[in-house]
GROMACS .gro file of C-alpha atoms in nm:
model
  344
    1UNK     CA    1   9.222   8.337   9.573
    2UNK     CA    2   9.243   8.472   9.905
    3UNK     CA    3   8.964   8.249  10.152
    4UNK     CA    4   8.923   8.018   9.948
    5UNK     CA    5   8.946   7.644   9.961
    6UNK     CA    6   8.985   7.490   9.652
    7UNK     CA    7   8.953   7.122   9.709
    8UNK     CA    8   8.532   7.292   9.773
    9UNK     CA    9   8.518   7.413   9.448
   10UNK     CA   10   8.404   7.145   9.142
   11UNK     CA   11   8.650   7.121   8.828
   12UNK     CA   12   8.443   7.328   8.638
   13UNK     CA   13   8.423   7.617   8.955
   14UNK     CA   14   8.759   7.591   8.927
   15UNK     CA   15   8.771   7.612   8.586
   16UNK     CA   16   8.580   7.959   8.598
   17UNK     CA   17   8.715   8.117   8.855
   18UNK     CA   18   9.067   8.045   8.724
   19UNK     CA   19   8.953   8.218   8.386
   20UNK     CA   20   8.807   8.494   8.650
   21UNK     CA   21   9.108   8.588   8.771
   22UNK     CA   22   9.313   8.552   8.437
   23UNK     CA   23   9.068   8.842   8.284
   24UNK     CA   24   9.199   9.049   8.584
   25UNK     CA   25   9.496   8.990   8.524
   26UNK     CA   26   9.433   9.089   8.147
   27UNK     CA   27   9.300   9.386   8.227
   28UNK     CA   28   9.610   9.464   8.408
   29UNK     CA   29   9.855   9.302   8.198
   30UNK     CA   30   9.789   9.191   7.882
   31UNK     CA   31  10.082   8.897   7.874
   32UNK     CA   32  10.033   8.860   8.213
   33UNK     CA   33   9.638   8.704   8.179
   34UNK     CA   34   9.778   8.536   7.819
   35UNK     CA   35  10.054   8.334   8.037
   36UNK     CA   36   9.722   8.275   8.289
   37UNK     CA   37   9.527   8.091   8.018
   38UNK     CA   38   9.829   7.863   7.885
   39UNK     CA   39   9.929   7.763   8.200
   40UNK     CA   40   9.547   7.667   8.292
   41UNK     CA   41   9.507   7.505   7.961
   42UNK     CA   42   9.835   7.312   7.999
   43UNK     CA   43   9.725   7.175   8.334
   44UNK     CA   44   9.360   7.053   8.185
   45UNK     CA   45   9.552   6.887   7.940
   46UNK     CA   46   9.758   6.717   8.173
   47UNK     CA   47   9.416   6.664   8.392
   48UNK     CA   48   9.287   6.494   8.103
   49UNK     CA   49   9.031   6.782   8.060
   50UNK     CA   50   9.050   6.837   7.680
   51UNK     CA   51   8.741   7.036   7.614
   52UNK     CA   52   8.862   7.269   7.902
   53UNK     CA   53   9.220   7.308   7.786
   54UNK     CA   54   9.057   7.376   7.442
   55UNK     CA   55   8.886   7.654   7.567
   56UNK     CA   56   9.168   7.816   7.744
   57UNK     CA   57   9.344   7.824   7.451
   58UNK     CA   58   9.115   7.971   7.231
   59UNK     CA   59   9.053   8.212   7.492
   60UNK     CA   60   9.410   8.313   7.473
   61UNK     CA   61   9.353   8.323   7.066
   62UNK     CA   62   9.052   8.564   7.078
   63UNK     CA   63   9.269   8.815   7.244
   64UNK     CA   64   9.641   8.735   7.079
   65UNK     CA   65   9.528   8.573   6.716
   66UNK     CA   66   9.930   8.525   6.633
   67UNK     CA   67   9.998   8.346   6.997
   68UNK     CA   68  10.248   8.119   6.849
   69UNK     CA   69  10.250   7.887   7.164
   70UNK     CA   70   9.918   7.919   7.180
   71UNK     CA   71   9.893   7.776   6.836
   72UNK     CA   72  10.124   7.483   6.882
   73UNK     CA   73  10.018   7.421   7.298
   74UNK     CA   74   9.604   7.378   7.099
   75UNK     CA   75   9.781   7.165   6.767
   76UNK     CA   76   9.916   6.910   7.048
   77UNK     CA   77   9.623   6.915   7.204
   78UNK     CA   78   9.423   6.836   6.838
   79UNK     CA   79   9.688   6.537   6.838
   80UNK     CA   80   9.604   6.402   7.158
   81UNK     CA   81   9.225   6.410   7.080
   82UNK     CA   82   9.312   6.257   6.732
   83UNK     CA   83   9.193   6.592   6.568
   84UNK     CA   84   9.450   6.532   6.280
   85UNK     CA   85   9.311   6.784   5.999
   86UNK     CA   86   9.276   7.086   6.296
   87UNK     CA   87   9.629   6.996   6.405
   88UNK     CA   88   9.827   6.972   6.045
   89UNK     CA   89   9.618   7.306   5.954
   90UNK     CA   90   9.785   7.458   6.269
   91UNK     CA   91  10.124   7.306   6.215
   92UNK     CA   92  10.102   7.373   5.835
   93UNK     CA   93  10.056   7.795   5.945
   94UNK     CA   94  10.329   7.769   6.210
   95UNK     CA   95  10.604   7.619   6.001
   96UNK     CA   96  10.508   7.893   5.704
   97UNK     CA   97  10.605   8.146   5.977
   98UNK     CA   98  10.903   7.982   6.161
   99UNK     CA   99  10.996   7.715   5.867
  100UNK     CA  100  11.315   7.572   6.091
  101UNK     CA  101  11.138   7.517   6.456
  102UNK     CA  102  11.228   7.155   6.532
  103UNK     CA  103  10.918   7.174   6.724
  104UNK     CA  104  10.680   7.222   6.472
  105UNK     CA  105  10.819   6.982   6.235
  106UNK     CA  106  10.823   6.701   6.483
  107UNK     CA  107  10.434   6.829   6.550
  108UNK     CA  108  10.398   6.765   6.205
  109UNK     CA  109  10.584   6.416   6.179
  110UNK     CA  110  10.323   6.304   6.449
  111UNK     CA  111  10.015   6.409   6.215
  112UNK     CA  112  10.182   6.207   5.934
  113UNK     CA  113  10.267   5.931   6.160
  114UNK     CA  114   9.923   5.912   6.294
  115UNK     CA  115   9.757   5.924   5.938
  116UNK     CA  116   9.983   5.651   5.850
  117UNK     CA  117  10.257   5.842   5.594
  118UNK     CA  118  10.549   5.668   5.773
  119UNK     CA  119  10.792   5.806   5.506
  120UNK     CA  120  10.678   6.145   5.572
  121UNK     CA  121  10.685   6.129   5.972
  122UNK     CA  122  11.086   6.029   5.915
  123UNK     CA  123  11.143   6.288   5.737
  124UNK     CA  124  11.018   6.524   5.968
  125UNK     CA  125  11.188   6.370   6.257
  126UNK     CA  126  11.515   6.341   6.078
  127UNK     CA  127  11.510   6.729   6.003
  128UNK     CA  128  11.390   6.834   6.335
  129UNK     CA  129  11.716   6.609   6.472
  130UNK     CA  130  11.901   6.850   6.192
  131UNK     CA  131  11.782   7.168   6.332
  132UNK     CA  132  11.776   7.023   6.710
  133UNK     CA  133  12.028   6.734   6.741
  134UNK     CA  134  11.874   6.673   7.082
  135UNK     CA  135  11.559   6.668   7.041
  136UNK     CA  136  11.398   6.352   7.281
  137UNK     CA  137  11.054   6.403   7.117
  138UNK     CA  138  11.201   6.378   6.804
  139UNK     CA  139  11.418   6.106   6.925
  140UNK     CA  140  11.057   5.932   7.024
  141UNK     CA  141  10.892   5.986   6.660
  142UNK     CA  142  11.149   5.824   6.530
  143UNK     CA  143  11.116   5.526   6.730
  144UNK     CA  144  10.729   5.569   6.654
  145UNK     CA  145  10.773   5.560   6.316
  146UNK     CA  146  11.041   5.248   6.317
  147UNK     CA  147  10.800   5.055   6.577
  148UNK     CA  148  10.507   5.053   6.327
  149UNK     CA  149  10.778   4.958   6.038
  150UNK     CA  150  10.839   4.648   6.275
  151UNK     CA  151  11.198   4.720   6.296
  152UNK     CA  152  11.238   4.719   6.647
  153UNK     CA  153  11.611   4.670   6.707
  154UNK     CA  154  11.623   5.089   6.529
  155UNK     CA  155  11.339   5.125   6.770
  156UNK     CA  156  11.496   5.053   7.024
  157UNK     CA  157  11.783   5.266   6.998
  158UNK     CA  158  11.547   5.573   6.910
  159UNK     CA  159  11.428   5.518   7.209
  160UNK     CA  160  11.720   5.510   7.433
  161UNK     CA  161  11.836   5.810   7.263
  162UNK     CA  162  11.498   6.031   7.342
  163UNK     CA  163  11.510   5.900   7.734
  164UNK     CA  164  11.905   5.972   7.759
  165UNK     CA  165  11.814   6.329   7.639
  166UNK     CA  166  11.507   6.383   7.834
  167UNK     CA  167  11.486   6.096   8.124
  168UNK     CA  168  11.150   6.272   8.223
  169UNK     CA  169  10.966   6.122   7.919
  170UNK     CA  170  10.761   5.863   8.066
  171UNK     CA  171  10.625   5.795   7.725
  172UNK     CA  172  11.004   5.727   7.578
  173UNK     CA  173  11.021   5.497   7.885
  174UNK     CA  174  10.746   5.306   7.866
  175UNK     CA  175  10.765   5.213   7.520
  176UNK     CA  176  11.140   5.150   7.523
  177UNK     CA  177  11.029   4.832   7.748
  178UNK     CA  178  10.790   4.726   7.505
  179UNK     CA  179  11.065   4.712   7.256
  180UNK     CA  180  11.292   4.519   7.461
  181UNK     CA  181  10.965   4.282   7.531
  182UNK     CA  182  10.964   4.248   7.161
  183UNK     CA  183  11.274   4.185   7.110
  184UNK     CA  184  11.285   3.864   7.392
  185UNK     CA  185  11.483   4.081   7.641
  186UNK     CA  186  11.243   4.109   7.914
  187UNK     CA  187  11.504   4.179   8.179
  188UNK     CA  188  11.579   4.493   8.019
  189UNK     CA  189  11.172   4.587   7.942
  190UNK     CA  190  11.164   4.601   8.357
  191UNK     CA  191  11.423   4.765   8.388
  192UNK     CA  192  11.322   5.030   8.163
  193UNK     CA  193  10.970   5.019   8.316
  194UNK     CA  194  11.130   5.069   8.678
  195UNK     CA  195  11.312   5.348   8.591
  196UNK     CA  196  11.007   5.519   8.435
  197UNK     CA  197  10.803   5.438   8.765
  198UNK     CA  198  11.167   5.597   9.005
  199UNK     CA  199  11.173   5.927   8.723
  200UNK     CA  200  10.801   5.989   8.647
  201UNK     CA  201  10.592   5.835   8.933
  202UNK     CA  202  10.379   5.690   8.632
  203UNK     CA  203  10.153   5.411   8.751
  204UNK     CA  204  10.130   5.225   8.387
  205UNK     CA  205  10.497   5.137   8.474
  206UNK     CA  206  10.364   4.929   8.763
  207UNK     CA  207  10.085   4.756   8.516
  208UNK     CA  208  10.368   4.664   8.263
  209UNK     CA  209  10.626   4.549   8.523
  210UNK     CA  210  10.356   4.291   8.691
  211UNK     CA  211  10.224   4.183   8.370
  212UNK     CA  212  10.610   4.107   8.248
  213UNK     CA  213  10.574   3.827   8.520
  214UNK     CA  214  10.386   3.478   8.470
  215UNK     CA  215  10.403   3.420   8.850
  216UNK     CA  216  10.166   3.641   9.027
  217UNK     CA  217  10.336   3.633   9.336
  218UNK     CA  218  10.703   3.754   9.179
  219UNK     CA  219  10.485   4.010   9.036
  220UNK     CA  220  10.339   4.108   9.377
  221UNK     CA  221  10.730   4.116   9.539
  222UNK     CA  222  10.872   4.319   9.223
  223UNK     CA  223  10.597   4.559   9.275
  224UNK     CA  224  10.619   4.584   9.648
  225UNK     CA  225  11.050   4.605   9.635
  226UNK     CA  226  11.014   4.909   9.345
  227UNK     CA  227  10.723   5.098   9.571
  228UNK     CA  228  10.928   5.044   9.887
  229UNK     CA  229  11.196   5.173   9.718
  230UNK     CA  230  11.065   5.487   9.553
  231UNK     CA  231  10.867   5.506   9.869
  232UNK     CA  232  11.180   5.588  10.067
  233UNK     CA  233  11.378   5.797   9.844
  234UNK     CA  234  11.091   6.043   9.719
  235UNK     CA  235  10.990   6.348   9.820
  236UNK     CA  236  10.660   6.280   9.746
  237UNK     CA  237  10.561   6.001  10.064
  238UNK     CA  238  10.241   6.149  10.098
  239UNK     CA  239  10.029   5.811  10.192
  240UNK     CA  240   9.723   5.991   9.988
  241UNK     CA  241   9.931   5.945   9.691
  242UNK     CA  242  10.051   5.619   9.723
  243UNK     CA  243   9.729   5.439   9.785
  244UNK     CA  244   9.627   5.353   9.477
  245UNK     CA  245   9.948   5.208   9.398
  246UNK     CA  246   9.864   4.965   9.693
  247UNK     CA  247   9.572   4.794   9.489
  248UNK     CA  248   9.830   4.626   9.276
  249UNK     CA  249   9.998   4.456   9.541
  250UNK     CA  250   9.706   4.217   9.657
  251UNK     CA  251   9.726   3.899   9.507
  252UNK     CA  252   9.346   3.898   9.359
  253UNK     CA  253   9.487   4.249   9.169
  254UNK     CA  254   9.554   4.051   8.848
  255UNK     CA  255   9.257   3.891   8.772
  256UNK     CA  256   9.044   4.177   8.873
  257UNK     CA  257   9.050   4.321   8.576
  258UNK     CA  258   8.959   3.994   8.439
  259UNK     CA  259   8.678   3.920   8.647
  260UNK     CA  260   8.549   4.262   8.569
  261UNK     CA  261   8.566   4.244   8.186
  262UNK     CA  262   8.376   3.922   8.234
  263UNK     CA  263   8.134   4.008   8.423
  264UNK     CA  264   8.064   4.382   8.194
  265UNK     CA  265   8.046   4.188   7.871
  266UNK     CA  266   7.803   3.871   7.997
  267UNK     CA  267   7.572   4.132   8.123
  268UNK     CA  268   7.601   4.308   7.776
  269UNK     CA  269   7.533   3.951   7.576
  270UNK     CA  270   7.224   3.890   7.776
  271UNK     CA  271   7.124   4.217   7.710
  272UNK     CA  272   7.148   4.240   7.338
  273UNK     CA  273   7.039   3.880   7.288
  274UNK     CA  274   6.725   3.971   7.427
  275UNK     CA  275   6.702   4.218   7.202
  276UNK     CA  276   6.798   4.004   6.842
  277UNK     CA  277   7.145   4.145   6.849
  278UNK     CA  278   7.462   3.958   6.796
  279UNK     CA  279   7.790   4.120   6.986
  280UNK     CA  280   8.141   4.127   6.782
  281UNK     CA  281   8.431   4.129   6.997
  282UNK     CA  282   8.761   4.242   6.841
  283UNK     CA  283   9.124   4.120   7.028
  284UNK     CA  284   9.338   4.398   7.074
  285UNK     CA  285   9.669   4.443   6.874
  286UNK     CA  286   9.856   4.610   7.100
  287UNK     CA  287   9.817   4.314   7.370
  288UNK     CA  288  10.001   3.984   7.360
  289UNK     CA  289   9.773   3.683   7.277
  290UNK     CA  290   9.825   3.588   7.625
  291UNK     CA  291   9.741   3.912   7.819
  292UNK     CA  292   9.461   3.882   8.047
  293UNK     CA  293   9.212   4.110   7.789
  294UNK     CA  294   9.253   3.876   7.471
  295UNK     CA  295   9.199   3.594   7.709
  296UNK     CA  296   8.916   3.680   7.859
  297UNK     CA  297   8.762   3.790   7.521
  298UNK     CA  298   8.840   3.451   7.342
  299UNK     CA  299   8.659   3.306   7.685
  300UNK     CA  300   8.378   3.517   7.679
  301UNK     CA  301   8.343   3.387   7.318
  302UNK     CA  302   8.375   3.055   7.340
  303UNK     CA  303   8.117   3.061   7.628
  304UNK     CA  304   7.846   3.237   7.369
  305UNK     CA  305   7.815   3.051   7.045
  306UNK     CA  306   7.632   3.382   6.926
  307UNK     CA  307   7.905   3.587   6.932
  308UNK     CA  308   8.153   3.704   6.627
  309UNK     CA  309   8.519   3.669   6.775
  310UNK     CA  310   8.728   3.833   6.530
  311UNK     CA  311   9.128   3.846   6.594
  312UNK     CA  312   9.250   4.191   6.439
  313UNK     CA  313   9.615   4.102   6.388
  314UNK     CA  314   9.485   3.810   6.190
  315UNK     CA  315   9.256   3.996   5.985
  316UNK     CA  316   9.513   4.298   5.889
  317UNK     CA  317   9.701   3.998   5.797
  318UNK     CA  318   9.436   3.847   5.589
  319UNK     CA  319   9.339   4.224   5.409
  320UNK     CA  320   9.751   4.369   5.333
  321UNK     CA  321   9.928   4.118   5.070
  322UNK     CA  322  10.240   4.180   5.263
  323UNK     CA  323  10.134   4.065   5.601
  324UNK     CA  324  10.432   4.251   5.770
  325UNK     CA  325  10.305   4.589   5.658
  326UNK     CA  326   9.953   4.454   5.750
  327UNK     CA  327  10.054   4.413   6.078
  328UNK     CA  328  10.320   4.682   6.190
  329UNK     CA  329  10.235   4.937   5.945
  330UNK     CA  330   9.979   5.251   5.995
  331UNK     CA  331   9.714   5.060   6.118
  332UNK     CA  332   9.930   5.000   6.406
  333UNK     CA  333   9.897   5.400   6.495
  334UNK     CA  334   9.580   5.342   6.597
  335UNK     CA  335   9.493   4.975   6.685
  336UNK     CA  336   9.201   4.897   6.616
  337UNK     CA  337   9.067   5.165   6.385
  338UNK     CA  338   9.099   4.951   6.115
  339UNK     CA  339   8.970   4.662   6.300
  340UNK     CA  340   8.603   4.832   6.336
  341UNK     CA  341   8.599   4.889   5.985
  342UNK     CA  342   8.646   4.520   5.925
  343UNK     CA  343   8.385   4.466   6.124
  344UNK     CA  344   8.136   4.696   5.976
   0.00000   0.00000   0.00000
């Protein structure tokens, strides 16, 4: 809007006067104020702003019910938040409609996949690749699906597929390198994670490239060669924008995190033994043994008789007769869901 400056306004002033001018431009045209709302809504996703995107799109609803994009932009949404039953309700009415939309039937694949019907989430994936044979998000389900199986060499190679079809996929990327960690080849999991960092600008790629190292100070040179190097050959060299990437070249930016986490959760021990309670800490599955979290919780632990320690990959193993399933089956889709239940 003419005059004014938005970096004055809050989120949620933004937030309203975006919806402000999208009713004007309702008023004028219709599918002009409905493309308004989805684009807002796709940016507060992006932002991290669920309950705003939400609201966008049900905006958008309340004035076009049968919105198809609508529909499916607020069912990916649901999956994001973990919303399963509002998403397959959504997907469910979309493929009645449109029954051969690749789309919707890798939407649907996800909600299986997340619920833990890995049967079901290939089958959707596999007929999505039939109606779209190159499809990266299918592609990506796929490897989903075989990850959680365990079966990371067909992982792997789902993988590679979805980022040769769509090299923008950050997600495809990053995972990609935790299959070739999986699989020994670490080489190749760097590689993988500096391409994601040169294509998507993605700062997890940074986190998994220094943690791939055991010597901080190859981890600090890796770092400071890849940033130099996207530094010089992106458009993007705004000095704003790089800054934070900076943090992770100092040497002290590895055991930060550490020193953090340990200083959080001996605050919250003192605080809850004063008050009778006993603190259960649960490792995280989706960490190596040796990765500076599961450390510092067995630490923490072993420092404070009083608290439970209990290692989730060695209690799926202890709860599924076939430990393999136990380990790299649903409950992998959601780490350590199952893990607080154990605990309860």
């Amino acid at each position: 809007a003419a005059g004014e400056e938005p970096q004055q306004l809050s989120l949620r002033q933004r937030y309203q006067r975006a919806l402000q001018l999208a009713q004007e431009a309702w008023r004028g045209t219709a599918a002009s104020g409905e493309r308004v709302l989805l684009h807002l809504g796709s940016r507060f996703r992006k932002g991290k702003q669920g309950e705003l995107a939400v609201q966008c799109y049900q905006r958008a609803l309340s004035q076009q019910p049968a919105n198809q994009e609508a529909r499916c932009s607020l069912a990916e949404l649901y999956l994001d938040q973990w919303e399963l039953e509002q998403a397959q309700s959504l997907y469910e009415a979309l493929l009645q409609e449109e029954p051969t939309n690749p789309t919707y039937h890798g939407g649907m694949g996800h909600v299986y996949l997340f619920k833990g019907a890995l049967a079901q989430a290939i089958a959707e994936a596999r007929l999505a690749l039939i109606l779209d044979p190159s499809s990266a998000a299918a592609y990506s389900l796929l490897g989903y699906a075989y990850w959680f199986q365990g079966v990371f060499d067909h992982a792997k190679t789902m993988f590679l597929q979805a980022v040769e079809f769509d090299p923008s996929s950050e997600w495809s990327w990053f995972l990609l390198g935790q299959m070739f960690m999986e699989l020994g080849q670490v080489e190749e999991a760097r590689q993988a994670w500096r391409e994601m960092f040169r294509l998507t600008h993605d700062p997890r790629a940074l986190g998994k490239l220094s943690q791939s190292y055991k010597d901080p100070q190859e981890a600090q040179q890796a770092l400071r060669t890849l940033l130099e190097e996207v530094t010089a050959t992106s458009p993007q060299t705004d000095s704003a924008y790089w800054k934070p990437h900076e943090q992770l070249l100092k040497p002290e930016a590895r055991t930060l995190p550490q020193r953090l986490l340990t200083t959080n959760l001996e605050q919250l021990i003192a605080q809850l033994t004063a008050r009778g309670i006993r603190l259960g800490l649960i490792t995280y599955m989706n960490f190596p043994p040796e990765s500076l979290v599961n450390q510092t919780l067995r630490h923490v632990a072993a420092q404070h008789p009083a608290v439970l320690l209990i290692d989730a990959a060695q209690a799926l193993a202890e709860r599924f007769a076939d430990p393999t399933q136990g380990l790299k089956g649903a409950d992998l889709a959601h780490p350590n869901a199952k893990a607080y239940g154990l605990l309860a």
